[in-house]
Amino acid sequence: DQQVKQNSPSLSVQEGRISILNCDYTNSMFDYFLWYKKYPAEGPTFLISISSIKDKNEDGRFTVFLNKSAKHLSLHIVPSQPGDSAVYFCAASGSDKLIFGTGTRLQVFP
Amino acid sequence: DTGVSQNPRHKITKRGQNVTFRCDPISEHNRLYWYRQTLGQGPEFLTYFQNEAQLEKSRLLSDRFSAERPKGSFSTLEIQRTEQGDSAMYLCASSTRRYEQYFGPGTRLTVT
């Protein structure tokens, strides 16, 4: 039973354009959502989070949108840069642990 | 560097051997978590400490796995009688709140 799903295993975007990564969840008890970025041979790095009482949170080039009725969240990266190329995980929390999706590999090309 | 540190970074062991990993959290973080990540999957929760108390354990944590956090500082994760299915990246994270967990670089375990 996968409670957090990232249905796109990969995404390729041109430098300077917008990258949109999507995530769906099934458990309505989740009250906090996070995005992590992971480079090979490193641990996940926290990017941005959003509480379930909000529908948008912005931090520099990164914006997370939450649609509770659709149980869907997305991460927008504008403008995309080559250094953004990594695997992105969304995660949800309703207790002390995080539930992760399977990740989306983002490649930003020149 | 004040981030989460994990040692060793890589461990190769033969099936049936015991292994122990160490995690040093960010100094002011009272919460410490262990996760396991296999290829193509996201991290999966194993166990959680608040200070020295182990408050939750996943069903993934079989009897061969044991974790400790003496004095609420560093933590160790031991796997006894390793099996090939234990091969994975073992991640440690710490936090002051239950979300926004900060991860270490992980220990990659290979069981041959």
mmCIF file of C-alpha atoms in Angstrom:
data_model
loop_
_atom_site.group_PDB
_atom_site.id
_atom_site.type_symbol
_atom_site.label_atom_id
_atom_site.label_comp_id
_atom_site.label_asym_id
_atom_site.label_seq_id
_atom_site.Cartn_x
_atom_site.Cartn_y
_atom_site.Cartn_z
ATOM 1 C CA ASP A 1 0.000 0.000 0.000
ATOM 2 C CA GLN A 2 1.857 3.038 -1.287
ATOM 3 C CA GLN A 3 0.502 6.099 0.488
ATOM 4 C CA VAL A 4 2.713 8.575 -1.387
ATOM 5 C CA LYS A 5 3.114 8.225 -5.138
ATOM 6 C CA GLN A 6 5.321 9.915 -7.675
ATOM 7 C CA ASN A 7 4.089 8.585 -10.985
ATOM 8 C CA SER A 8 6.753 10.153 -13.196
ATOM 9 C CA PRO A 9 10.077 8.379 -12.757
ATOM 10 C CA SER A 10 11.912 10.980 -14.822
ATOM 11 C CA LEU A 11 11.601 14.493 -16.205
ATOM 12 C CA SER A 12 13.814 16.363 -18.653
ATOM 13 C CA VAL A 13 13.698 20.168 -18.810
ATOM 14 C CA GLN A 14 15.706 22.804 -20.630
ATOM 15 C CA GLU A 15 17.754 25.229 -18.558
ATOM 16 C CA GLY A 16 15.791 28.388 -17.775
ATOM 17 C CA ARG A 17 12.405 26.725 -18.128
ATOM 18 C CA ILE A 18 10.027 25.642 -15.377
ATOM 19 C CA SER A 19 10.295 22.169 -13.834
ATOM 20 C CA ILE A 20 7.084 20.760 -12.342
ATOM 21 C CA LEU A 21 7.313 17.644 -10.204
ATOM 22 C CA ASN A 22 4.124 15.986 -9.021
ATOM 23 C CA CYS A 23 3.136 13.866 -6.057
ATOM 24 C CA ASP A 24 -0.135 12.217 -4.982
ATOM 25 C CA TYR A 25 -1.075 10.861 -1.586
ATOM 26 C CA THR A 26 -3.909 8.755 -0.250
ATOM 27 C CA ASN A 27 -3.931 9.348 3.515
ATOM 28 C CA SER A 28 -6.031 12.357 4.503
ATOM 29 C CA MET A 29 -4.403 12.306 7.968
ATOM 30 C CA PHE A 30 -1.125 13.650 6.576
ATOM 31 C CA ASP A 31 -0.648 17.194 7.870
ATOM 32 C CA TYR A 32 2.788 18.116 6.587
ATOM 33 C CA PHE A 33 4.450 17.630 3.241
ATOM 34 C CA LEU A 34 8.084 17.983 2.234
ATOM 35 C CA TRP A 35 10.323 17.825 -0.816
ATOM 36 C CA TYR A 36 13.858 16.475 -0.688
ATOM 37 C CA LYS A 37 16.586 16.478 -3.317
ATOM 38 C CA LYS A 38 19.082 13.651 -3.554
ATOM 39 C CA TYR A 39 22.384 13.453 -5.398
ATOM 40 C CA PRO A 40 24.078 10.066 -5.961
ATOM 41 C CA ALA A 41 25.979 8.734 -2.927
ATOM 42 C CA GLU A 42 24.525 11.426 -0.655
ATOM 43 C CA GLY A 43 21.624 11.544 1.765
ATOM 44 C CA PRO A 44 18.432 13.444 0.894
ATOM 45 C CA THR A 45 18.655 17.212 1.336
ATOM 46 C CA PHE A 46 15.605 19.074 2.652
ATOM 47 C CA LEU A 47 14.273 21.594 0.112
ATOM 48 C CA ILE A 48 10.909 22.983 1.110
ATOM 49 C CA SER A 49 7.841 22.014 3.130
ATOM 50 C CA ILE A 50 4.195 22.949 3.466
ATOM 51 C CA SER A 51 1.633 22.536 6.183
ATOM 52 C CA SER A 52 -1.778 21.154 5.305
ATOM 53 C CA ILE A 53 -3.372 24.440 6.398
ATOM 54 C CA LYS A 54 -1.677 26.229 3.517
ATOM 55 C CA ASP A 55 -1.940 25.816 -0.239
ATOM 56 C CA LYS A 56 1.328 27.430 -1.297
ATOM 57 C CA ASN A 57 4.818 27.963 0.074
ATOM 58 C CA GLU A 58 7.614 29.724 -1.757
ATOM 59 C CA ASP A 59 11.376 29.807 -1.169
ATOM 60 C CA GLY A 60 13.454 31.440 -3.856
ATOM 61 C CA ARG A 61 13.192 29.441 -7.066
ATOM 62 C CA PHE A 62 11.170 26.699 -5.358
ATOM 63 C CA THR A 63 7.400 26.784 -4.809
ATOM 64 C CA VAL A 64 5.284 23.963 -3.439
ATOM 65 C CA PHE A 65 1.555 23.841 -4.108
ATOM 66 C CA LEU A 66 -0.897 21.715 -2.137
ATOM 67 C CA ASN A 67 -4.362 20.727 -3.355
ATOM 68 C CA LYS A 68 -5.959 18.905 -0.437
ATOM 69 C CA SER A 69 -9.205 18.073 -2.201
ATOM 70 C CA ALA A 70 -7.240 16.286 -4.930
ATOM 71 C CA LYS A 71 -4.629 14.952 -2.464
ATOM 72 C CA HIS A 72 -1.973 16.320 -4.764
ATOM 73 C CA LEU A 73 1.122 18.426 -4.343
ATOM 74 C CA SER A 74 3.612 19.781 -6.801
ATOM 75 C CA LEU A 75 7.036 21.373 -6.741
ATOM 76 C CA HIS A 76 7.801 24.148 -9.211
ATOM 77 C CA ILE A 77 11.394 25.155 -9.929
ATOM 78 C CA VAL A 78 11.767 28.421 -11.844
ATOM 79 C CA PRO A 79 14.121 28.942 -13.571
ATOM 80 C CA SER A 80 15.614 25.467 -13.769
ATOM 81 C CA GLN A 81 19.390 25.231 -13.589
ATOM 82 C CA PRO A 82 21.776 22.363 -14.483
ATOM 83 C CA GLY A 83 22.669 22.040 -10.785
ATOM 84 C CA ASP A 84 19.041 21.103 -10.111
ATOM 85 C CA SER A 85 19.607 17.758 -11.839
ATOM 86 C CA ALA A 86 18.979 15.175 -9.118
ATOM 87 C CA VAL A 87 16.324 12.796 -7.810
ATOM 88 C CA TYR A 88 13.460 14.569 -6.041
ATOM 89 C CA PHE A 89 11.409 12.836 -3.348
ATOM 90 C CA CYS A 90 8.165 14.044 -1.899
ATOM 91 C CA ALA A 91 7.378 12.969 1.651
ATOM 92 C CA ALA A 92 4.368 13.215 3.919
ATOM 93 C CA SER A 93 4.017 13.189 7.686
ATOM 94 C CA GLY A 94 1.053 12.440 9.913
ATOM 95 C CA SER A 95 3.059 11.174 12.840
ATOM 96 C CA ASP A 96 6.723 11.032 13.777
ATOM 97 C CA LYS A 97 7.875 9.321 10.595
ATOM 98 C CA LEU A 98 8.068 10.464 7.002
ATOM 99 C CA ILE A 99 6.474 8.455 4.194
ATOM 100 C CA PHE A 100 8.371 8.904 0.938
ATOM 101 C CA GLY A 101 7.440 8.528 -2.687
ATOM 102 C CA THR A 102 9.670 6.621 -5.086
ATOM 103 C CA GLY A 103 11.275 9.733 -6.538
ATOM 104 C CA THR A 104 11.461 11.590 -9.853
ATOM 105 C CA ARG A 105 14.795 11.998 -11.608
ATOM 106 C CA LEU A 106 15.072 15.544 -12.968
ATOM 107 C CA GLN A 107 17.556 16.311 -15.705
ATOM 108 C CA VAL A 108 18.114 19.932 -16.681
ATOM 109 C CA PHE A 109 19.914 20.260 -19.996
ATOM 110 C CA PRO A 110 21.516 23.388 -21.525
ATOM 111 C CA ASP B 1 30.570 20.740 9.889
ATOM 112 C CA THR B 2 27.465 20.548 12.047
ATOM 113 C CA GLY B 3 25.416 18.185 9.868
ATOM 114 C CA VAL B 4 24.423 14.590 10.548
ATOM 115 C CA SER B 5 27.354 12.208 10.192
ATOM 116 C CA GLN B 6 27.302 8.462 9.623
ATOM 117 C CA ASN B 7 30.041 5.862 9.819
ATOM 118 C CA PRO B 8 31.130 3.861 8.017
ATOM 119 C CA ARG B 9 30.069 5.197 4.619
ATOM 120 C CA HIS B 10 30.411 1.779 3.034
ATOM 121 C CA LYS B 11 30.358 -1.712 4.507
ATOM 122 C CA ILE B 12 30.821 -5.012 2.688
ATOM 123 C CA THR B 13 30.141 -8.095 4.746
ATOM 124 C CA LYS B 14 29.536 -11.774 4.232
ATOM 125 C CA ARG B 15 26.167 -13.316 4.839
ATOM 126 C CA GLY B 16 25.754 -14.333 8.456
ATOM 127 C CA GLN B 17 28.084 -11.694 9.897
ATOM 128 C CA ASN B 18 27.000 -8.933 12.270
ATOM 129 C CA VAL B 19 27.401 -5.264 11.371
ATOM 130 C CA THR B 20 27.012 -2.045 13.335
ATOM 131 C CA PHE B 21 26.489 1.460 11.992
ATOM 132 C CA ARG B 22 26.847 4.731 13.864
ATOM 133 C CA CYS B 23 24.973 8.004 13.507
ATOM 134 C CA ASP B 24 25.904 11.328 15.090
ATOM 135 C CA PRO B 25 22.975 13.758 14.865
ATOM 136 C CA ILE B 26 23.041 17.539 14.759
ATOM 137 C CA SER B 27 23.950 18.466 18.325
ATOM 138 C CA GLU B 28 20.768 20.225 19.439
ATOM 139 C CA HIS B 29 18.403 17.730 17.785
ATOM 140 C CA ASN B 30 16.564 15.507 20.253
ATOM 141 C CA ARG B 31 14.840 13.369 17.598
ATOM 142 C CA LEU B 32 16.757 10.720 15.657
ATOM 143 C CA TYR B 33 15.449 8.459 12.905
ATOM 144 C CA TRP B 34 16.737 5.475 10.933
ATOM 145 C CA TYR B 35 15.531 4.775 7.396
ATOM 146 C CA ARG B 36 16.490 2.215 4.790
ATOM 147 C CA GLN B 37 16.587 2.876 1.044
ATOM 148 C CA THR B 38 16.824 0.286 -1.701
ATOM 149 C CA LEU B 39 17.339 0.866 -5.402
ATOM 150 C CA GLY B 40 14.444 2.647 -7.073
ATOM 151 C CA GLN B 41 12.611 3.263 -3.819
ATOM 152 C CA GLY B 42 12.286 6.162 -1.444
ATOM 153 C CA PRO B 43 13.603 5.913 2.110
ATOM 154 C CA GLU B 44 11.524 3.622 4.358
ATOM 155 C CA PHE B 45 11.164 4.307 8.072
ATOM 156 C CA LEU B 46 12.810 1.851 10.448
ATOM 157 C CA THR B 47 12.791 3.383 13.922
ATOM 158 C CA TYR B 48 12.672 6.655 15.865
ATOM 159 C CA PHE B 49 14.171 7.966 19.100
ATOM 160 C CA GLN B 50 13.255 10.977 21.144
ATOM 161 C CA ASN B 51 16.263 11.581 23.344
ATOM 162 C CA GLU B 52 17.256 8.093 24.538
ATOM 163 C CA ALA B 53 13.766 6.569 24.274
ATOM 164 C CA GLN B 54 12.966 4.411 21.254
ATOM 165 C CA LEU B 55 9.358 5.394 20.560
ATOM 166 C CA GLU B 56 8.475 3.600 17.347
ATOM 167 C CA LYS B 57 9.717 0.632 15.339
ATOM 168 C CA SER B 58 8.633 -0.390 11.853
ATOM 169 C CA ARG B 59 7.598 -3.911 10.947
ATOM 170 C CA LEU B 60 10.632 -3.784 8.646
ATOM 171 C CA LEU B 61 12.799 -3.947 11.763
ATOM 172 C CA SER B 62 13.011 -7.690 12.315
ATOM 173 C CA ASP B 63 14.419 -9.332 15.440
ATOM 174 C CA ARG B 64 17.858 -9.283 13.807
ATOM 175 C CA PHE B 65 17.886 -5.496 13.941
ATOM 176 C CA SER B 66 18.510 -3.485 17.081
ATOM 177 C CA ALA B 67 19.018 0.224 17.576
ATOM 178 C CA GLU B 68 20.209 2.163 20.579
ATOM 179 C CA ARG B 69 20.723 5.776 21.508
ATOM 180 C CA PRO B 70 22.548 5.856 24.834
ATOM 181 C CA LYS B 71 22.270 9.151 26.685
ATOM 182 C CA GLY B 72 20.297 10.633 23.828
ATOM 183 C CA SER B 73 23.372 11.454 21.777
ATOM 184 C CA PHE B 74 24.731 9.238 18.977
ATOM 185 C CA SER B 75 22.851 6.146 17.841
ATOM 186 C CA THR B 76 23.895 2.707 16.634
ATOM 187 C CA LEU B 77 22.033 0.312 14.382
ATOM 188 C CA GLU B 78 23.128 -3.324 14.547
ATOM 189 C CA ILE B 79 22.141 -6.065 12.149
ATOM 190 C CA GLN B 80 22.820 -9.614 13.300
ATOM 191 C CA ARG B 81 23.223 -12.594 10.971
ATOM 192 C CA THR B 82 23.067 -10.428 7.866
ATOM 193 C CA GLU B 83 21.170 -11.652 4.801
ATOM 194 C CA GLN B 84 21.530 -10.575 1.180
ATOM 195 C CA GLY B 85 18.166 -8.823 1.443
ATOM 196 C CA ASP B 86 19.696 -6.476 4.013
ATOM 197 C CA SER B 87 21.800 -4.864 1.275
ATOM 198 C CA ALA B 88 20.642 -1.244 1.138
ATOM 199 C CA MET B 89 21.527 2.322 2.038
ATOM 200 C CA TYR B 90 20.904 2.960 5.728
ATOM 201 C CA LEU B 91 20.068 6.603 6.397
ATOM 202 C CA CYS B 92 19.998 8.472 9.671
ATOM 203 C CA ALA B 93 18.129 11.730 10.174
ATOM 204 C CA SER B 94 17.687 14.128 13.061
ATOM 205 C CA SER B 95 15.328 16.980 13.882
ATOM 206 C CA THR B 96 13.878 19.155 16.609
ATOM 207 C CA ARG B 97 10.367 18.799 15.202
ATOM 208 C CA ARG B 98 8.739 15.735 13.750
ATOM 209 C CA TYR B 99 9.009 17.102 10.215
ATOM 210 C CA GLU B 100 11.907 18.784 8.426
ATOM 211 C CA GLN B 101 14.232 15.914 9.191
ATOM 212 C CA TYR B 102 17.869 16.405 8.174
ATOM 213 C CA PHE B 103 19.603 13.394 6.731
ATOM 214 C CA GLY B 104 23.168 12.157 6.915
ATOM 215 C CA PRO B 105 25.086 10.776 3.920
ATOM 216 C CA GLY B 106 24.084 7.188 4.655
ATOM 217 C CA THR B 107 25.901 3.882 5.072
ATOM 218 C CA ARG B 108 25.791 1.603 2.055
ATOM 219 C CA LEU B 109 25.687 -2.042 3.127
ATOM 220 C CA THR B 110 26.521 -4.829 0.694
ATOM 221 C CA VAL B 111 25.991 -8.403 1.879
ATOM 222 C CA THR B 112 27.786 -10.993 -0.257
#
